[in-house]
Amino acid sequence: MLKKIALATAVVGLLMSTASAGYYIVQEKATKKCKVVETRPTDTTWIQVGPASFKTQSDAEKQVKTVCVEK
């Protein structure tokens, strides 16, 4: 019984970590260039632009032209 509970907990944990993965649009402060990354920016030279996250990389890349204005 305990093995089944442990297995179910592991599966749920794996699914939750995969579901929370996302893609983000970030912009470099100095050059104003944008790119899509898999993790939120923690470095101060990059800022996140646009919505919180996208489910797929192609969705994020489609929105780069809309939410990111390179000056």
Coordinates of C-alpha atoms in Angstrom, one line a residue:
M1 CA 0.0 0.0 0.0
L2 CA 2.8 2.4 0.9
K3 CA 4.6 1.7 -2.4
K4 CA 1.4 2.6 -4.3
I5 CA 1.0 5.9 -2.4
A6 CA 4.7 6.7 -2.9
L7 CA 4.4 6.0 -6.7
A8 CA 1.3 8.0 -7.0
T9 CA 2.9 11.0 -5.2
A10 CA 6.0 10.8 -7.5
V11 CA 3.8 10.7 -10.6
V12 CA 1.8 13.7 -9.5
G13 CA 4.9 15.6 -8.6
L14 CA 6.4 14.9 -12.0
L15 CA 3.2 16.0 -13.8
M16 CA 3.0 19.2 -11.7
S17 CA 6.6 20.2 -12.5
T18 CA 6.1 19.6 -16.2
A19 CA 2.8 21.5 -16.2
S20 CA 4.4 24.6 -14.6
A21 CA 7.2 24.7 -17.2
G22 CA 6.8 27.7 -19.5
Y23 CA 8.5 30.0 -22.0
Y24 CA 9.1 33.7 -21.3
I25 CA 9.8 36.7 -23.5
V26 CA 12.7 38.7 -22.2
Q27 CA 14.4 41.9 -23.3
E28 CA 18.0 43.0 -22.7
K29 CA 18.0 46.4 -21.1
A30 CA 21.0 47.8 -22.9
T31 CA 20.3 46.7 -26.5
K32 CA 16.5 46.3 -26.3
K33 CA 16.8 42.9 -28.1
C34 CA 14.2 40.3 -27.3
K35 CA 14.4 36.5 -27.1
V36 CA 12.4 33.5 -25.8
V37 CA 13.8 31.6 -22.8
E38 CA 12.7 28.7 -20.7
T39 CA 13.3 30.2 -17.3
R40 CA 12.3 33.5 -15.7
P41 CA 15.1 36.1 -15.9
T42 CA 17.0 36.4 -12.6
D43 CA 19.8 38.5 -14.1
T44 CA 19.3 42.3 -13.9
T45 CA 20.4 42.8 -17.5
W46 CA 17.2 41.1 -18.8
I47 CA 13.6 42.0 -18.0
Q48 CA 10.5 39.9 -18.7
V49 CA 8.0 41.5 -21.2
G50 CA 4.6 40.2 -22.1
P51 CA 2.3 37.8 -20.2
A52 CA 3.6 35.7 -17.4
S53 CA 4.4 32.6 -19.5
F54 CA 3.5 30.7 -22.7
K55 CA 2.9 27.0 -22.8
T56 CA 4.9 26.3 -26.0
Q57 CA 8.0 28.0 -27.4
S58 CA 6.2 28.6 -30.8
D59 CA 3.4 30.5 -29.0
A60 CA 6.0 32.7 -27.3
E61 CA 7.9 33.3 -30.6
K62 CA 4.7 34.3 -32.3
Q63 CA 4.0 36.9 -29.6
V64 CA 7.5 38.4 -29.6
K65 CA 6.6 40.8 -32.5
T66 CA 3.5 41.9 -30.6
V67 CA 4.7 42.4 -27.1
C68 CA 8.4 43.3 -27.7
V69 CA 9.2 46.7 -29.2
E70 CA 12.9 46.9 -30.0
K71 CA 14.0 50.5 -30.1

